[in-house]
mmCIF file of C-alpha atoms in Angstrom:
data_model
loop_
_atom_site.group_PDB
_atom_site.id
_atom_site.type_symbol
_atom_site.label_atom_id
_atom_site.label_comp_id
_atom_site.label_asym_id
_atom_site.label_seq_id
_atom_site.Cartn_x
_atom_site.Cartn_y
_atom_site.Cartn_z
ATOM 1 C CA UNK I 1 -6.940 -21.836 25.036
ATOM 2 C CA UNK I 2 -10.271 -20.099 24.366
ATOM 3 C CA UNK I 3 -9.221 -19.446 20.768
ATOM 4 C CA UNK I 4 -8.256 -23.086 20.280
ATOM 5 C CA UNK I 5 -11.593 -24.244 21.709
ATOM 6 C CA UNK I 6 -13.514 -21.866 19.458
ATOM 7 C CA UNK I 7 -11.579 -23.086 16.413
ATOM 8 C CA UNK I 8 -12.364 -26.707 17.252
ATOM 9 C CA UNK I 9 -16.037 -25.897 17.760
ATOM 10 C CA UNK I 10 -16.172 -24.119 14.408
ATOM 11 C CA UNK I 11 -14.467 -27.022 12.652
ATOM 12 C CA UNK I 12 -16.832 -29.524 14.312
ATOM 13 C CA UNK I 13 -19.886 -27.558 13.170
ATOM 14 C CA UNK I 14 -18.480 -27.459 9.650
ATOM 15 C CA UNK I 15 -17.748 -31.177 9.539
ATOM 16 C CA UNK I 16 -21.177 -32.081 10.967
ATOM 17 C CA UNK I 17 -23.076 -30.035 8.354
ATOM 18 C CA UNK I 18 -25.049 -32.354 6.033
ATOM 19 C CA UNK I 19 -24.141 -32.770 2.375
ATOM 20 C CA UNK I 20 -26.593 -31.536 -0.229
ATOM 21 C CA UNK I 21 -27.703 -33.614 -3.160
ATOM 22 C CA UNK I 22 -27.477 -31.955 -6.537
ATOM 23 C CA UNK I 23 -31.236 -31.454 -6.889
ATOM 24 C CA UNK I 24 -31.576 -30.052 -3.363
ATOM 25 C CA UNK I 25 -28.661 -27.687 -3.915
ATOM 26 C CA UNK I 26 -30.202 -26.488 -7.174
ATOM 27 C CA UNK I 27 -33.585 -25.877 -5.518
ATOM 28 C CA UNK I 28 -32.016 -23.890 -2.683
ATOM 29 C CA UNK I 29 -29.967 -21.833 -5.137
ATOM 30 C CA UNK I 30 -33.103 -20.965 -7.101
ATOM 31 C CA UNK I 31 -34.961 -20.054 -3.900
ATOM 32 C CA UNK I 32 -32.215 -17.609 -3.013
ATOM 33 C CA UNK I 33 -31.693 -16.297 -6.524
ATOM 34 C CA UNK I 34 -35.304 -15.700 -7.468
ATOM 35 C CA UNK I 35 -37.127 -15.442 -4.116
ATOM 36 C CA UNK I 36 -34.298 -13.895 -2.023
ATOM 37 C CA UNK I 37 -34.711 -16.634 0.578
ATOM 38 C CA UNK I 38 -31.951 -15.908 3.119
ATOM 39 C CA UNK I 39 -32.434 -19.262 4.830
ATOM 40 C CA UNK I 40 -31.818 -21.065 1.535
ATOM 41 C CA UNK I 41 -28.575 -19.127 0.988
ATOM 42 C CA UNK I 42 -27.374 -19.827 4.532
ATOM 43 C CA UNK I 43 -28.146 -23.531 4.166
ATOM 44 C CA UNK I 44 -26.064 -23.728 0.976
ATOM 45 C CA UNK I 45 -23.183 -21.920 2.670
ATOM 46 C CA UNK I 46 -23.282 -24.005 5.861
ATOM 47 C CA UNK I 47 -23.299 -27.268 3.925
ATOM 48 C CA UNK I 48 -20.013 -26.235 2.310
ATOM 49 C CA UNK I 49 -18.158 -25.093 5.437
ATOM 50 C CA UNK I 50 -16.064 -28.273 5.379
ATOM 51 C CA UNK I 51 -14.678 -26.992 2.062
ATOM 52 C CA UNK I 52 -13.632 -23.791 3.846
ATOM 53 C CA UNK I 53 -11.889 -25.732 6.611
ATOM 54 C CA UNK I 54 -10.060 -27.945 4.110
ATOM 55 C CA UNK I 55 -8.800 -24.935 2.167
ATOM 56 C CA UNK I 56 -7.819 -23.053 5.338
ATOM 57 C CA UNK I 57 -5.541 -25.949 6.298
ATOM 58 C CA UNK I 58 -3.563 -25.381 3.080
ATOM 59 C CA UNK I 59 -2.737 -21.821 4.150
ATOM 60 C CA UNK I 60 -1.580 -22.656 7.695
ATOM 61 C CA UNK I 61 2.049 -22.702 6.582
ATOM 62 C CA UNK I 62 1.955 -18.886 6.533
ATOM 63 C CA UNK I 63 1.671 -18.871 10.335
ATOM 64 C CA UNK I 64 -1.774 -17.262 10.610
ATOM 65 C CA UNK I 65 -4.511 -18.489 13.018
ATOM 66 C CA UNK I 66 -6.672 -21.265 11.648
ATOM 67 C CA UNK I 67 -9.803 -19.612 13.023
ATOM 68 C CA UNK I 68 -9.077 -16.374 11.182
ATOM 69 C CA UNK I 69 -8.481 -18.237 7.928
ATOM 70 C CA UNK I 70 -11.786 -20.084 8.326
ATOM 71 C CA UNK I 71 -13.622 -16.831 9.027
ATOM 72 C CA UNK I 72 -12.134 -15.198 5.942
ATOM 73 C CA UNK I 73 -13.019 -18.262 3.896
ATOM 74 C CA UNK I 74 -16.570 -18.079 5.244
ATOM 75 C CA UNK I 75 -16.814 -14.520 3.931
ATOM 76 C CA UNK I 76 -15.771 -15.760 0.505
ATOM 77 C CA UNK I 77 -18.277 -18.615 0.794
ATOM 78 C CA UNK I 78 -21.138 -16.199 1.530
ATOM 79 C CA UNK I 79 -20.062 -14.029 -1.406
ATOM 80 C CA UNK I 80 -20.123 -17.084 -3.664
ATOM 81 C CA UNK I 81 -23.593 -18.068 -2.388
ATOM 82 C CA UNK I 82 -24.862 -14.549 -3.074
ATOM 83 C CA UNK I 83 -23.530 -14.578 -6.657
ATOM 84 C CA UNK I 84 -24.184 -18.187 -7.633
ATOM 85 C CA UNK I 85 -26.199 -18.700 -10.828
ATOM 86 C CA UNK I 86 -28.154 -22.001 -10.675
ATOM 87 C CA UNK I 87 -28.867 -21.786 -14.406
ATOM 88 C CA UNK I 88 -25.217 -22.550 -15.188
ATOM 89 C CA UNK I 89 -25.674 -26.173 -14.127
ATOM 90 C CA UNK I 90 -22.407 -26.132 -12.163
ATOM 91 C CA UNK I 91 -22.065 -27.572 -8.672
ATOM 92 C CA UNK I 92 -21.785 -24.864 -6.052
ATOM 93 C CA UNK I 93 -18.548 -26.263 -4.621
ATOM 94 C CA UNK I 94 -16.796 -25.741 -7.973
ATOM 95 C CA UNK I 95 -17.920 -22.127 -8.099
ATOM 96 C CA UNK I 96 -17.311 -21.383 -4.408
ATOM 97 C CA UNK I 97 -13.757 -22.710 -4.392
ATOM 98 C CA UNK I 98 -12.485 -19.661 -6.280
ATOM 99 C CA UNK I 99 -14.169 -17.189 -3.922
ATOM 100 C CA UNK I 100 -12.957 -18.994 -0.801
ATOM 101 C CA UNK I 101 -9.373 -19.178 -2.049
ATOM 102 C CA UNK I 102 -9.381 -15.520 -3.151
ATOM 103 C CA UNK I 103 -10.689 -14.385 0.242
ATOM 104 C CA UNK I 104 -8.035 -16.363 2.122
ATOM 105 C CA UNK I 105 -5.252 -15.203 -0.176
ATOM 106 C CA UNK I 106 -6.202 -11.561 0.348
ATOM 107 C CA UNK I 107 -6.204 -12.141 4.121
ATOM 108 C CA UNK I 108 -2.753 -13.741 4.006
ATOM 109 C CA UNK I 109 -1.350 -10.914 1.886
ATOM 110 C CA UNK I 110 -2.787 -8.295 4.267
ATOM 111 C CA UNK I 111 -1.537 -9.928 7.453
ATOM 112 C CA UNK I 112 1.532 -12.012 6.687
ATOM 113 C CA UNK I 113 3.762 -8.930 6.730
ATOM 114 C CA UNK I 114 3.406 -5.239 7.508
ATOM 115 C CA UNK I 115 5.086 -4.647 4.133
ATOM 116 C CA UNK I 116 2.391 -4.710 1.459
ATOM 117 C CA UNK I 117 3.249 -7.063 -1.368
ATOM 118 C CA UNK I 118 1.737 -9.202 -4.077
ATOM 119 C CA UNK I 119 -0.533 -6.558 -5.573
ATOM 120 C CA UNK I 120 -0.495 -7.849 -9.169
ATOM 121 C CA UNK I 121 -1.739 -11.272 -10.249
ATOM 122 C CA UNK I 122 1.819 -12.320 -11.154
ATOM 123 C CA UNK I 123 3.118 -11.224 -7.756
ATOM 124 C CA UNK I 124 0.319 -13.109 -5.987
ATOM 125 C CA UNK I 125 1.133 -16.255 -7.956
ATOM 126 C CA UNK I 126 4.793 -15.837 -6.984
ATOM 127 C CA UNK I 127 3.945 -15.328 -3.304
ATOM 128 C CA UNK I 128 1.766 -18.430 -3.023
ATOM 129 C CA UNK I 129 3.776 -20.767 -5.279
ATOM 130 C CA UNK I 130 7.394 -19.893 -4.531
ATOM 131 C CA UNK I 131 7.807 -22.237 -1.560
ATOM 132 C CA UNK I 132 6.084 -25.131 -3.345
ATOM 133 C CA UNK I 133 8.186 -24.776 -6.481
ATOM 134 C CA UNK I 134 11.388 -24.349 -4.507
ATOM 135 C CA UNK I 135 10.669 -27.503 -2.490
ATOM 136 C CA UNK I 136 9.908 -29.458 -5.674
ATOM 137 C CA UNK I 137 13.165 -28.356 -7.323
ATOM 138 C CA UNK I 138 15.131 -29.165 -4.166
ATOM 139 C CA UNK I 139 13.774 -32.739 -4.165
ATOM 140 C CA UNK I 140 14.835 -33.402 -7.749
ATOM 141 C CA UNK I 141 17.892 -35.307 -8.885
ATOM 142 C CA UNK I 142 19.689 -32.136 -9.947
ATOM 143 C CA UNK I 143 21.720 -30.161 -7.420
ATOM 144 C CA UNK I 144 20.642 -26.625 -8.266
ATOM 145 C CA UNK I 145 22.221 -23.484 -6.920
ATOM 146 C CA UNK I 146 19.943 -20.762 -5.527
ATOM 147 C CA UNK I 147 20.543 -18.724 -8.679
ATOM 148 C CA UNK I 148 19.555 -21.577 -10.980
ATOM 149 C CA UNK I 149 16.523 -22.379 -8.824
ATOM 150 C CA UNK I 150 15.370 -18.770 -8.925
ATOM 151 C CA UNK I 151 15.797 -18.684 -12.708
ATOM 152 C CA UNK I 152 13.614 -21.781 -13.203
ATOM 153 C CA UNK I 153 10.920 -20.409 -10.871
ATOM 154 C CA UNK I 154 10.942 -17.095 -12.740
ATOM 155 C CA UNK I 155 10.371 -18.888 -16.055
ATOM 156 C CA UNK I 156 7.653 -21.140 -14.591
ATOM 157 C CA UNK I 157 5.653 -18.238 -13.132
ATOM 158 C CA UNK I 158 6.375 -15.669 -15.824
ATOM 159 C CA UNK I 159 8.012 -13.106 -13.537
ATOM 160 C CA UNK I 160 11.436 -11.500 -13.469
ATOM 161 C CA UNK I 161 14.422 -13.042 -11.721
ATOM 162 C CA UNK I 162 14.696 -9.962 -9.502
ATOM 163 C CA UNK I 163 11.087 -10.450 -8.345
ATOM 164 C CA UNK I 164 11.802 -14.066 -7.409
ATOM 165 C CA UNK I 165 14.940 -13.129 -5.475
ATOM 166 C CA UNK I 166 13.164 -10.312 -3.626
ATOM 167 C CA UNK I 167 10.174 -12.474 -2.715
ATOM 168 C CA UNK I 168 12.399 -15.355 -1.607
ATOM 169 C CA UNK I 169 14.261 -12.997 0.719
ATOM 170 C CA UNK I 170 10.967 -11.747 2.172
ATOM 171 C CA UNK I 171 9.620 -15.259 2.729
ATOM 172 C CA UNK I 172 12.868 -16.355 4.375
ATOM 173 C CA UNK I 173 12.532 -14.041 7.373
ATOM 174 C CA UNK I 174 9.928 -12.397 9.561
ATOM 175 C CA UNK I 175 9.344 -8.682 10.072
ATOM 176 C CA UNK I 176 11.815 -7.071 12.481
ATOM 177 C CA UNK I 177 10.924 -4.089 14.624
ATOM 178 C CA UNK I 178 13.080 -0.987 14.208
ATOM 179 C CA UNK I 179 12.713 -0.517 17.964
ATOM 180 C CA UNK I 180 14.314 -3.906 18.672
ATOM 181 C CA UNK I 181 17.584 -3.592 20.647
ATOM 182 C CA UNK I 182 20.887 -4.387 18.975
ATOM 183 C CA UNK I 183 23.310 -6.327 21.142
ATOM 184 C CA UNK I 184 22.961 -8.632 24.125
ATOM 185 C CA UNK I 185 22.426 -6.092 26.857
ATOM 186 C CA UNK I 186 20.632 -2.826 27.399
ATOM 187 C CA UNK I 187 23.958 -1.001 27.633
ATOM 188 C CA UNK I 188 25.107 -2.141 24.203
ATOM 189 C CA UNK I 189 24.369 -0.417 20.944
ATOM 190 C CA UNK I 190 20.779 0.760 20.897
ATOM 191 C CA UNK I 191 17.774 0.157 18.671
ATOM 192 C CA UNK I 192 17.932 -0.790 14.986
ATOM 193 C CA UNK I 193 16.423 2.610 14.233
ATOM 194 C CA UNK I 194 19.574 4.290 15.563
ATOM 195 C CA UNK I 195 21.671 2.684 12.810
ATOM 196 C CA UNK I 196 19.560 3.802 9.847
ATOM 197 C CA UNK I 197 21.258 6.466 7.706
ATOM 198 C CA UNK I 198 19.652 9.890 7.907
ATOM 199 C CA UNK I 199 19.102 12.277 5.001
ATOM 200 C CA UNK I 200 19.141 15.260 7.353
ATOM 201 C CA UNK I 201 22.110 17.670 7.117
ATOM 202 C CA UNK I 202 25.001 17.163 9.532
ATOM 203 C CA UNK I 203 25.067 19.426 12.616
ATOM 204 C CA UNK I 204 27.748 21.699 11.152
ATOM 205 C CA UNK I 205 25.762 21.973 7.913
ATOM 206 C CA UNK I 206 22.621 22.872 9.865
ATOM 207 C CA UNK I 207 24.486 25.614 11.740
ATOM 208 C CA UNK I 208 25.977 26.912 8.498
ATOM 209 C CA UNK I 209 22.561 26.992 6.794
ATOM 210 C CA UNK I 210 21.046 28.826 9.769
ATOM 211 C CA UNK I 211 23.802 31.462 9.754
ATOM 212 C CA UNK I 212 23.640 31.873 5.966
ATOM 213 C CA UNK I 213 19.861 32.117 6.037
ATOM 214 C CA UNK I 214 19.894 34.785 8.732
ATOM 215 C CA UNK I 215 22.554 36.759 6.854
ATOM 216 C CA UNK I 216 20.521 36.535 3.614
ATOM 217 C CA UNK I 217 17.407 37.794 5.399
ATOM 218 C CA UNK I 218 19.333 40.808 6.733
ATOM 219 C CA UNK I 219 20.700 41.615 3.267
ATOM 220 C CA UNK I 220 17.229 41.343 1.691
ATOM 221 C CA UNK I 221 15.684 43.575 4.381
ATOM 222 C CA UNK I 222 18.393 46.151 3.758
ATOM 223 C CA UNK I 223 17.919 45.980 -0.024
ATOM 224 C CA UNK I 224 14.160 46.457 0.311
ATOM 225 C CA UNK I 225 14.907 49.784 1.975
ATOM 226 C CA UNK I 226 16.094 51.038 -1.423
ATOM 227 C CA UNK I 227 12.553 50.808 -2.848
ATOM 228 C CA UNK I 228 9.868 53.477 -2.903
ATOM 229 C CA UNK I 229 6.591 52.926 -1.049
ATOM 230 C CA UNK I 230 4.736 51.886 -4.220
ATOM 231 C CA UNK I 231 7.561 49.635 -5.362
ATOM 232 C CA UNK I 232 7.666 48.020 -1.945
ATOM 233 C CA UNK I 233 3.905 47.384 -2.024
ATOM 234 C CA UNK I 234 4.096 45.739 -5.456
ATOM 235 C CA UNK I 235 7.105 43.560 -4.568
ATOM 236 C CA UNK I 236 5.510 42.412 -1.311
ATOM 237 C CA UNK I 237 2.213 41.576 -3.056
ATOM 238 C CA UNK I 238 3.838 39.909 -6.067
ATOM 239 C CA UNK I 239 6.997 38.267 -4.706
ATOM 240 C CA UNK I 240 6.813 38.029 -0.925
ATOM 241 C CA UNK I 241 3.228 36.837 -0.521
ATOM 242 C CA UNK I 242 2.122 33.207 -0.598
ATOM 243 C CA UNK I 243 -0.905 34.008 -2.776
ATOM 244 C CA UNK I 244 0.946 36.266 -5.237
ATOM 245 C CA UNK I 245 -1.334 39.038 -6.466
ATOM 246 C CA UNK I 246 -1.883 39.418 -10.215
ATOM 247 C CA UNK I 247 -0.873 42.497 -12.198
ATOM 248 C CA UNK I 248 -4.535 43.247 -12.829
ATOM 249 C CA UNK I 249 -5.443 43.067 -9.114
ATOM 250 C CA UNK I 250 -2.632 45.449 -8.173
ATOM 251 C CA UNK I 251 -3.556 47.787 -11.012
ATOM 252 C CA UNK I 252 -7.100 48.102 -9.662
ATOM 253 C CA UNK I 253 -5.843 48.603 -6.094
ATOM 254 C CA UNK I 254 -3.328 51.285 -7.126
ATOM 255 C CA UNK I 255 -5.479 52.926 -9.781
ATOM 256 C CA UNK I 256 -3.039 52.259 -12.638
ATOM 257 C CA UNK I 257 -2.885 49.883 -15.603
ATOM 258 C CA UNK I 258 -1.503 46.351 -15.230
ATOM 259 C CA UNK I 259 1.232 47.243 -17.745
ATOM 260 C CA UNK I 260 2.308 50.078 -15.479
ATOM 261 C CA UNK I 261 2.387 47.674 -12.536
ATOM 262 C CA UNK I 262 4.652 45.347 -14.561
ATOM 263 C CA UNK I 263 7.013 48.240 -15.359
ATOM 264 C CA UNK I 264 7.239 49.276 -11.708
ATOM 265 C CA UNK I 265 7.863 45.671 -10.667
ATOM 266 C CA UNK I 266 10.651 45.292 -13.221
ATOM 267 C CA UNK I 267 12.317 48.502 -12.038
ATOM 268 C CA UNK I 268 12.012 47.438 -8.396
ATOM 269 C CA UNK I 269 13.614 44.058 -9.131
ATOM 270 C CA UNK I 270 16.523 45.775 -10.863
ATOM 271 C CA UNK I 271 17.037 47.943 -7.762
ATOM 272 C CA UNK I 272 17.030 44.855 -5.560
ATOM 273 C CA UNK I 273 19.568 43.064 -7.777
ATOM 274 C CA UNK I 274 21.887 46.035 -7.670
ATOM 275 C CA UNK I 275 21.561 46.401 -3.892
ATOM 276 C CA UNK I 276 22.109 42.699 -3.232
ATOM 277 C CA UNK I 277 24.994 42.463 -5.708
ATOM 278 C CA UNK I 278 26.827 45.032 -3.662
ATOM 279 C CA UNK I 279 26.406 42.878 -0.538
ATOM 280 C CA UNK I 280 26.357 39.269 -1.792
ATOM 281 C CA UNK I 281 26.775 38.581 -5.537
ATOM 282 C CA UNK I 282 25.767 34.910 -5.138
ATOM 283 C CA UNK I 283 22.258 35.843 -4.061
ATOM 284 C CA UNK I 284 21.455 37.638 -7.308
ATOM 285 C CA UNK I 285 22.032 34.548 -9.454
ATOM 286 C CA UNK I 286 18.566 33.083 -8.708
ATOM 287 C CA UNK I 287 16.607 36.356 -9.091
ATOM 288 C CA UNK I 288 14.557 36.606 -12.290
#
């Protein structure tokens, strides 16, 4: 009730704002543009609030609060007042209309659905014109199928047929929560989320991977026992460390050349391949 009262008050203020004559509007625009007179800018904006209300009414079909639409339109109106060039000899209402509409359209796109859509200019045109074009085609003499209707809309707006079909499906239904229950009672089914397919491995696959992983770790630990102390140090620094030391860094630490480090590493890897091949040939296929 409070929201409704506030909306009515805002609309009344907008409708009671006086009109500006062309000369007065021009003088106020110059006062703001050249003297940065905030009061002049606010007076221009307030005198055009009825334009905001009229445009907000056109967007009510998207199910968003009228008050919010008016507030968003007011933001666009203030932006237009701040950017208006009086030297262009254009009435402010003509210039402001674009800013008001753009502000409201952005608000609708942000809040109509939790799924972000209409990011390109073509997609925005499709979002805001699909219902109007579909209603116009439905009222014609021809009995068009949904496919034929979508094809004509796609041609009219310069978008693909798939885009029209996807957008029509989105506009035909509201967002549905994945937590919403499925069935008529609490004991039936569960939430929608429970019926989504999972990419996670099946329980038996998870157990198998755990067993295989543990077995592989045991084999690798055993194979590492075949290495000398220096070979072990190089393999751990080069292959088993997240950072991965360079040949030059290890050469400095061990007091040998980086070429010698490379030779020792190569020999150590050959020992590991041989040791692992004796235990599990499949593990050696990915070692390079």
